[in-house]
Tab-separated table of C-alpha atoms in Angstrom:
chain	number	residue	atom	x	y	z
C	1	MET	CA	113.072	79.351	115.118
C	2	GLY	CA	110.171	81.752	113.786
C	3	THR	CA	108.041	80.351	111.425
C	4	ILE	CA	106.183	82.114	108.395
C	5	GLU	CA	102.162	81.787	108.372
C	6	SER	CA	101.391	83.831	105.683
C	7	ILE	CA	103.549	85.567	102.731
C	8	VAL	CA	102.420	88.124	99.533
C	9	VAL	CA	104.601	87.046	96.399
C	10	SER	CA	104.381	89.007	93.062
C	11	TRP	CA	106.148	88.048	89.887
C	12	SER	CA	106.445	90.458	86.737
C	13	LEU	CA	108.136	90.072	83.878
C	14	ALA	CA	107.642	93.361	80.630
C	15	ARG	CA	107.923	93.935	77.254
C	16	ALA	CA	108.572	96.797	75.274
C	17	GLN	CA	106.307	96.159	71.714
C	18	PRO	CA	107.759	98.370	69.228
C	19	SER	CA	105.225	98.424	66.514
C	20	ARG	CA	102.351	100.044	68.808
C	21	PHE	CA	103.902	103.354	69.789
C	22	THR	CA	105.449	103.888	66.438
C	23	ARG	CA	102.560	102.578	64.514
C	24	GLY	CA	99.799	102.397	66.737
C	25	ALA	CA	99.163	99.162	66.023
C	26	GLY	CA	96.488	96.716	67.609
C	27	SER	CA	93.516	97.134	70.018
C	28	PRO	CA	92.784	99.177	71.680
C	29	ASP	CA	95.296	101.681	70.224
C	30	LEU	CA	97.128	103.736	72.646
C	31	SER	CA	99.621	105.371	70.868
C	32	ASN	CA	98.390	108.843	71.428
C	33	GLU	CA	96.594	110.766	73.189
C	34	ALA	CA	93.800	110.994	70.648
C	35	SER	CA	94.051	107.128	69.993
C	36	TYR	CA	93.885	106.986	74.072
C	37	ARG	CA	91.392	108.772	75.072
C	38	SER	CA	88.674	106.641	73.175
C	39	ALA	CA	90.259	103.655	74.565
C	40	TRP	CA	90.686	104.902	78.247
C	41	THR	CA	86.293	105.708	77.464
C	42	ASP	CA	85.625	102.393	75.896
C	43	ALA	CA	87.466	100.552	79.175
C	44	SER	CA	85.767	103.184	81.532
C	45	ALA	CA	82.826	102.423	80.163
C	46	GLY	CA	83.618	98.689	80.580
C	47	GLY	CA	83.263	98.415	76.774
C	48	GLY	CA	85.984	95.237	76.273
C	49	ASP	CA	88.690	92.961	78.042
C	50	TRP	CA	90.498	96.351	78.836
C	51	ARG	CA	89.588	98.217	81.755
C	52	PRO	CA	91.169	100.994	83.906
C	53	PRO	CA	93.650	99.093	86.380
C	54	TRP	CA	91.538	99.633	89.503
C	55	ALA	CA	88.433	98.242	88.893
C	56	SER	CA	89.233	95.275	90.220
C	57	ASP	CA	90.957	96.496	93.452
C	58	ARG	CA	88.859	95.424	96.100
C	59	ALA	CA	89.944	98.320	98.341
C	60	TYR	CA	91.042	101.974	97.242
C	61	SER	CA	95.076	102.190	95.843
C	62	ASN	CA	97.353	104.399	97.647
C	63	PHE	CA	99.536	103.457	94.611
C	64	TRP	CA	97.641	104.866	92.582
C	65	LYS	CA	96.444	108.018	94.566
C	66	TRP	CA	100.142	108.737	94.004
C	67	GLU	CA	100.478	107.954	90.606
C	68	VAL	CA	97.623	109.655	89.858
C	69	GLY	CA	95.572	111.358	92.480
C	70	GLY	CA	93.335	111.480	95.371
C	71	SER	CA	90.245	111.024	93.237
C	72	TYR	CA	91.876	108.881	90.682
C	73	GLU	CA	89.279	106.658	89.836
C	74	SER	CA	88.044	109.536	88.217
C	75	VAL	CA	90.864	111.024	86.015
C	76	SER	CA	89.750	112.553	82.645
C	77	PRO	CA	91.198	110.802	79.147
C	78	HIS	CA	94.071	113.072	79.424
C	79	GLY	CA	95.155	113.015	83.123
C	80	ALA	CA	95.064	108.951	82.388
C	81	TRP	CA	97.599	109.901	79.473
C	82	GLN	CA	99.991	112.426	80.998
C	83	HIS	CA	100.304	109.636	83.261
C	84	GLN	CA	100.352	106.639	81.704
C	85	VAL	CA	98.398	105.116	82.571
C	86	PRO	CA	98.168	101.348	81.860
C	87	LEU	CA	94.731	99.228	80.995
C	88	ARG	CA	94.157	96.340	82.690
C	89	ARG	CA	92.904	92.624	81.812
C	90	GLU	CA	91.373	89.266	83.559
C	91	PRO	CA	93.078	86.307	81.732
C	92	THR	CA	91.401	83.525	80.731
C	93	ILE	CA	93.790	81.581	81.217
C	94	VAL	CA	93.487	79.772	85.093
C	95	LEU	CA	96.705	79.095	86.786
C	96	GLU	CA	96.555	76.477	89.607
C	97	SER	CA	99.327	75.934	92.746
C	98	THR	CA	101.243	72.691	93.065
C	99	VAL	CA	101.796	73.698	96.658
C	100	ALA	CA	99.721	73.005	99.470
C	101	GLY	CA	98.423	76.389	100.884
C	102	ALA	CA	99.256	78.669	98.215
C	103	GLU	CA	96.395	81.157	95.725
C	104	LEU	CA	97.582	81.810	92.332
C	105	GLY	CA	96.063	84.756	90.496
C	106	CYS	CA	97.425	86.309	87.440
C	107	ALA	CA	96.769	89.981	85.251
C	108	GLN	CA	97.884	92.183	82.372
C	109	PHE	CA	98.564	95.837	81.846
C	110	LEU	CA	98.923	97.164	78.045
C	111	TYR	CA	100.989	100.525	79.177
C	112	PRO	CA	101.220	103.438	75.830
C	113	THR	CA	104.836	101.753	75.300
C	114	GLY	CA	104.757	98.220	76.257
C	115	THR	CA	103.140	95.295	78.429
C	116	GLY	CA	103.635	94.093	82.423
C	117	VAL	CA	102.297	90.437	83.710
C	118	MET	CA	101.938	89.385	86.966
C	119	VAL	CA	101.351	86.449	89.220
C	120	THR	CA	100.609	86.727	92.672
C	121	ALA	CA	100.859	83.941	95.220
C	122	VAL	CA	99.118	84.203	98.920
C	123	ILE	CA	101.113	81.417	100.869
C	124	THR	CA	99.344	81.066	104.158
C	125	GLY	CA	100.107	77.813	106.753
C	126	ASP	CA	103.309	77.494	109.534
C	127	HIS	CA	106.367	77.308	107.512
C	128	THR	CA	109.817	77.283	108.627
C	129	ALA	CA	112.620	79.378	107.016
C	130	PRO	CA	113.393	76.354	104.870
C	131	LEU	CA	109.894	75.146	104.545
C	132	LEU	CA	108.753	78.164	102.441
C	133	LEU	CA	111.864	78.378	100.365
C	134	ALA	CA	110.925	75.181	99.384
C	135	SER	CA	108.098	75.996	98.413
C	136	LEU	CA	108.959	78.794	96.203
C	137	ALA	CA	111.469	76.493	94.249
C	138	GLU	CA	108.354	74.352	93.651
C	139	LEU	CA	106.268	77.781	92.831
C	140	THR	CA	108.902	78.662	90.894
C	141	ALA	CA	109.612	75.807	88.644
C	142	ASN	CA	106.281	74.243	88.220
C	143	VAL	CA	102.381	75.586	87.661
C	144	ARG	CA	99.979	73.912	86.131
C	145	VAL	CA	98.045	75.574	83.594
C	146	GLN	CA	95.624	74.641	80.441
C	147	GLY	CA	97.593	72.310	78.344
C	148	GLY	CA	100.125	70.666	81.298
C	149	ALA	CA	102.640	72.596	83.054
C	150	ARG	CA	104.755	75.270	83.069
C	151	SER	CA	107.761	77.159	85.292
C	152	MET	CA	106.611	80.699	86.473
C	153	ASN	CA	109.247	82.297	83.825
C	154	GLY	CA	107.168	80.145	81.145
C	155	VAL	CA	103.793	81.274	82.446
C	156	LEU	CA	104.750	84.983	82.457
C	157	ASP	CA	106.107	84.142	78.737
C	158	MET	CA	103.031	83.254	77.758
C	159	LEU	CA	100.838	85.757	79.694
C	160	LEU	CA	102.607	88.136	77.772
C	161	ASP	CA	102.029	86.215	74.597
C	162	ASP	CA	98.703	86.055	75.722
C	163	ALA	CA	98.514	89.899	75.905
C	164	GLU	CA	99.789	90.033	72.624
C	165	VAL	CA	97.924	88.522	70.537
C	166	ASN	CA	94.962	90.121	71.723
C	167	CYS	CA	95.712	93.412	71.418
C	168	LEU	CA	98.036	93.012	68.099
C	169	GLY	CA	96.633	89.223	66.770
C	170	GLN	CA	100.111	87.964	67.274
C	171	PRO	CA	103.628	88.541	69.420
C	172	ASP	CA	105.418	91.347	68.586
C	173	PRO	CA	108.820	90.316	66.872
C	174	SER	CA	109.877	93.733	67.311
C	175	GLY	CA	109.760	93.563	71.668
C	176	SER	CA	112.182	94.033	74.296
C	177	GLU	CA	112.107	91.977	77.010
C	178	GLU	CA	113.246	91.935	80.075
C	179	LYS	CA	115.594	88.641	80.897
C	180	ARG	CA	114.471	87.954	84.785
C	181	ALA	CA	111.201	88.085	86.346
C	182	ARG	CA	111.426	91.065	89.174
C	183	THR	CA	109.590	88.902	92.476
C	184	VAL	CA	107.808	90.669	95.520
C	185	ALA	CA	107.806	88.991	98.597
C	186	VAL	CA	106.094	90.515	101.397
C	187	VAL	CA	105.650	88.517	104.163
C	188	THR	CA	102.381	89.221	106.237
C	189	LYS	CA	102.094	87.399	109.176
C	190	ALA	CA	105.238	85.921	111.041
C	191	LYS	CA	105.575	84.263	115.244
C	192	ASP	CA	108.339	83.261	117.187
C	193	TRP	CA	111.456	85.319	116.096
C	194	ASP	CA	113.925	86.430	117.940
C	195	SER	CA	114.008	89.793	116.802
C	196	PRO	CA	111.440	92.089	114.942
C	197	THR	CA	113.728	93.731	113.252
C	198	PRO	CA	117.152	92.047	111.198
C	199	GLN	CA	120.526	92.151	111.985
C	200	ALA	CA	123.908	91.137	110.018
C	201	GLY	CA	124.140	87.383	109.349
C	202	ASP	CA	120.845	86.298	111.520
C	203	GLU	CA	118.213	84.257	110.311
C	204	VAL	CA	116.035	87.342	109.435
C	205	HIS	CA	118.675	88.569	107.341
C	206	ARG	CA	119.477	85.502	105.877
C	207	LEU	CA	114.999	85.236	104.895
C	208	LEU	CA	114.822	88.473	103.240
C	209	ALA	CA	118.167	87.563	101.112
C	210	SER	CA	116.225	84.286	100.057
C	211	LEU	CA	113.004	85.503	99.485
C	212	CYS	CA	115.213	88.425	97.478
C	213	LEU	CA	116.926	86.045	94.682
C	214	MET	CA	113.514	83.060	95.217
C	215	SER	CA	116.722	80.163	96.434
C	216	ALA	CA	117.576	78.763	100.107
C	217	ALA	CA	120.965	79.198	99.166
C	218	PRO	CA	121.801	82.586	102.102
C	219	LEU	CA	119.562	80.184	104.924
C	220	THR	CA	122.978	78.683	104.954
C	221	GLY	CA	126.049	80.258	102.433
C	222	THR	CA	127.679	83.296	102.154
C	223	LEU	CA	125.357	86.218	102.231
C	224	ALA	CA	125.082	89.840	100.517
C	225	PRO	CA	126.141	92.801	103.285
C	226	LEU	CA	123.385	93.775	104.902
C	227	GLU	CA	123.726	97.183	104.924
C	228	SER	CA	123.997	97.012	100.650
C	229	MET	CA	120.581	95.124	100.790
C	230	VAL	CA	118.805	97.343	102.638
C	231	VAL	CA	116.605	100.244	101.234
C	232	GLY	CA	115.984	103.954	102.052
C	233	PRO	CA	115.380	104.804	105.307
C	234	PRO	CA	112.222	104.136	107.216
C	235	THR	CA	109.412	106.375	106.386
C	236	THR	CA	106.783	107.626	109.430
C	237	ARG	CA	104.066	105.927	107.957
C	238	PHE	CA	106.345	102.380	107.963
C	239	ALA	CA	108.795	103.542	111.024
C	240	ASP	CA	109.048	100.010	112.148
C	241	THR	CA	109.278	98.230	108.591
C	242	VAL	CA	112.415	96.609	106.723
C	243	ARG	CA	112.765	96.758	103.054
C	244	VAL	CA	115.085	94.890	100.906
C	245	ALA	CA	116.742	94.703	97.229
C	246	LEU	CA	118.895	92.516	95.628
C	247	GLY	CA	118.987	91.070	92.288
C	248	SER	CA	116.043	90.852	91.249
C	249	GLY	CA	113.687	91.400	94.317
C	250	GLN	CA	112.554	92.775	96.414
C	251	ALA	CA	111.353	91.927	100.310
C	252	ILE	CA	109.260	93.235	103.366
C	253	TRP	CA	109.814	92.624	106.410
C	254	SER	CA	107.160	94.406	109.200
C	255	LEU	CA	106.193	92.126	112.229
C	256	TYR	CA	103.084	94.436	113.742
C	257	GLN	CA	101.670	95.835	110.418
C	258	PRO	CA	98.268	94.383	109.829
C	259	ALA	CA	98.718	91.531	107.421
C	260	GLU	CA	95.783	93.430	105.085
C	261	LYS	CA	97.608	96.230	105.326
C	262	LEU	CA	100.780	94.083	103.728
C	263	ALA	CA	99.520	92.697	101.579
C	264	CYS	CA	98.387	96.233	99.616
C	265	TYR	CA	101.951	97.077	100.339
C	266	GLU	CA	102.504	93.997	98.716
C	267	HIS	CA	100.755	95.041	95.404
C	268	ASN	CA	101.455	99.049	95.357
C	269	LEU	CA	104.879	97.842	95.271
C	270	ALA	CA	104.320	94.809	92.463
C	271	LEU	CA	102.289	97.879	90.506
C	272	ALA	CA	105.583	99.912	90.619
C	273	SER	CA	108.487	97.399	89.502
C	274	MET	CA	106.011	96.658	86.731
C	275	GLN	CA	105.830	100.041	86.041
C	276	THR	CA	108.999	100.277	85.938
C	277	SER	CA	110.072	97.606	83.837
C	278	VAL	CA	108.222	98.496	80.993
C	279	LEU	CA	109.784	102.208	80.965
C	280	LEU	CA	113.033	100.782	81.206
C	281	GLU	CA	112.466	98.059	78.551
C	282	THR	CA	110.959	101.409	76.479
C	283	VAL	CA	114.429	102.540	76.902
C	284	ARG	CA	116.286	99.828	76.595
C	285	TRP	CA	114.956	99.525	73.052
C	286	LEU	CA	115.153	103.254	72.604
C	287	SER	CA	118.930	102.735	72.391
C	288	ASP	CA	119.390	100.014	70.877
C	289	SER	CA	117.489	100.116	67.855
C	290	ALA	CA	115.007	103.167	67.696
C	291	PRO	CA	113.651	104.426	63.911
C	292	LEU	CA	113.817	108.563	64.606
C	293	GLU	CA	109.707	108.432	64.686
C	294	ALA	CA	109.985	106.479	67.678
C	295	LEU	CA	111.881	109.397	69.533
C	296	ARG	CA	109.540	111.641	68.743
C	297	ALA	CA	106.807	109.704	69.705
C	298	GLU	CA	104.690	111.511	72.815
C	299	SER	CA	104.319	108.884	74.741
C	300	VAL	CA	107.847	108.521	74.469
C	301	ARG	CA	108.666	111.771	75.763
C	302	LEU	CA	105.876	110.748	78.981
C	303	ALA	CA	107.665	107.419	79.638
C	304	LEU	CA	111.173	109.512	80.319
C	305	GLN	CA	109.015	111.963	82.421
C	306	THR	CA	107.089	109.464	84.267
C	307	LEU	CA	110.979	107.965	84.844
C	308	GLY	CA	112.539	111.374	85.778
C	309	ARG	CA	109.037	111.027	88.531
C	310	LYS	CA	109.543	108.270	89.956
C	311	TYR	CA	113.241	108.707	90.379
C	312	GLY	CA	113.158	111.942	92.278
C	313	ALA	CA	112.362	113.110	95.526
C	314	ALA	CA	111.618	109.713	98.415
C	315	ASP	CA	107.681	111.269	98.882
C	316	SER	CA	106.367	107.995	98.731
C	317	VAL	CA	106.772	104.427	99.926
C	318	TYR	CA	105.967	103.401	96.149
C	319	SER	CA	107.796	105.896	94.650
C	320	SER	CA	111.473	106.325	94.603
C	321	ASP	CA	113.613	104.681	96.874
C	322	PHE	CA	112.894	101.003	95.522
C	323	VAL	CA	112.490	102.334	92.149
C	324	ARG	CA	115.736	104.208	92.384
C	325	ARG	CA	117.443	101.219	92.933
C	326	GLN	CA	115.496	99.828	90.152
C	327	ILE	CA	116.896	102.153	87.477
C	328	ASP	CA	120.106	102.413	89.049
C	329	ASP	CA	120.559	98.509	89.072
C	330	SER	CA	119.347	98.645	85.306
C	331	HIS	CA	122.214	100.121	83.666
C	332	LEU	CA	120.571	102.540	81.816
C	333	VAL	CA	120.873	105.963	84.094
C	334	ASP	CA	122.974	106.987	81.344
C	335	GLN	CA	121.053	106.018	78.121
C	336	ILE	CA	117.585	107.518	80.009
C	337	ASN	CA	119.841	111.068	80.488
C	338	ARG	CA	120.852	111.496	76.855
C	339	LEU	CA	116.886	110.762	75.816
C	340	ARG	CA	115.253	113.180	78.024
C	341	ALA	CA	114.276	116.744	76.969
C	342	GLU	CA	114.132	117.629	80.768
C	343	GLY	CA	117.278	117.030	81.600
C	344	PRO	CA	119.173	114.514	83.313
C	345	LEU	CA	118.520	111.880	86.462
C	346	HIS	CA	121.156	113.431	88.414
C	347	ALA	CA	124.442	114.258	87.935
C	348	ARG	CA	126.773	111.979	87.247
């Protein structure tokens, strides 16, 4: 049986915050271009807790290159507004893992229409698939944090509340939050596996299904068909990489890409997933209970425009395939199509 020597896993959760984009509540205020530009200028100068989202990155980000352009670090406030680029904050909350060989980090992202939070675990060691899934189950159930221990969902909720308190003074009671955290898992180093790519029903197929669902059940139980899990054709850059999605999870399997490159890939995919969740929760709130002024907000128009761009042609490993699956699985396509001034995402 093969083993996994390192893996990177991210959990993210998103919440739309209507009081910010309908009334301009909170600080920083990202609700309209004038206030956004002021907030972006302050953030770029290091004038507070919230910074540009790449401020803490150790390397060039292909995700932000695709989102904003090759010179994304020098994007103008107007350009950042047009792309609805979030601000990022490093929480003062410290997370400690109860799993040996696992290191945890977290971040908060403030978008014009909502907030996203992310917890990332880097797990190293020599794990069989059952041992790895046991470690992930422990992380999902028990994270040490100031004041005691919480489940991963509890940690994500706490981070969302903390971001709202920082921005608004209190959590937004009118917010719309996704019901389940999204996960991205990328195996960055593995050895002794029989096949470099999954075959229907084999141990790689079972591992990837388990990583998507964050459950050991697929290791021995019923499996979703492999063809229904595989996302998009391989791209030229990642021709040896298998990408799958199931439930609210995504998983990547590649035995030949360098570990550092795969870790960057995981971070970029997690950013794309979280961004999409914030936009989808905005649509959910708009469809359920939005007043007329919300539908007229420029930030809403740009959010819907961004969803369309990310749903579009598969010209980036960070955009279309996983994002299109996530949007389709949200069951919000009809609502998006009704709201988009630019026309529907696709003909249905």
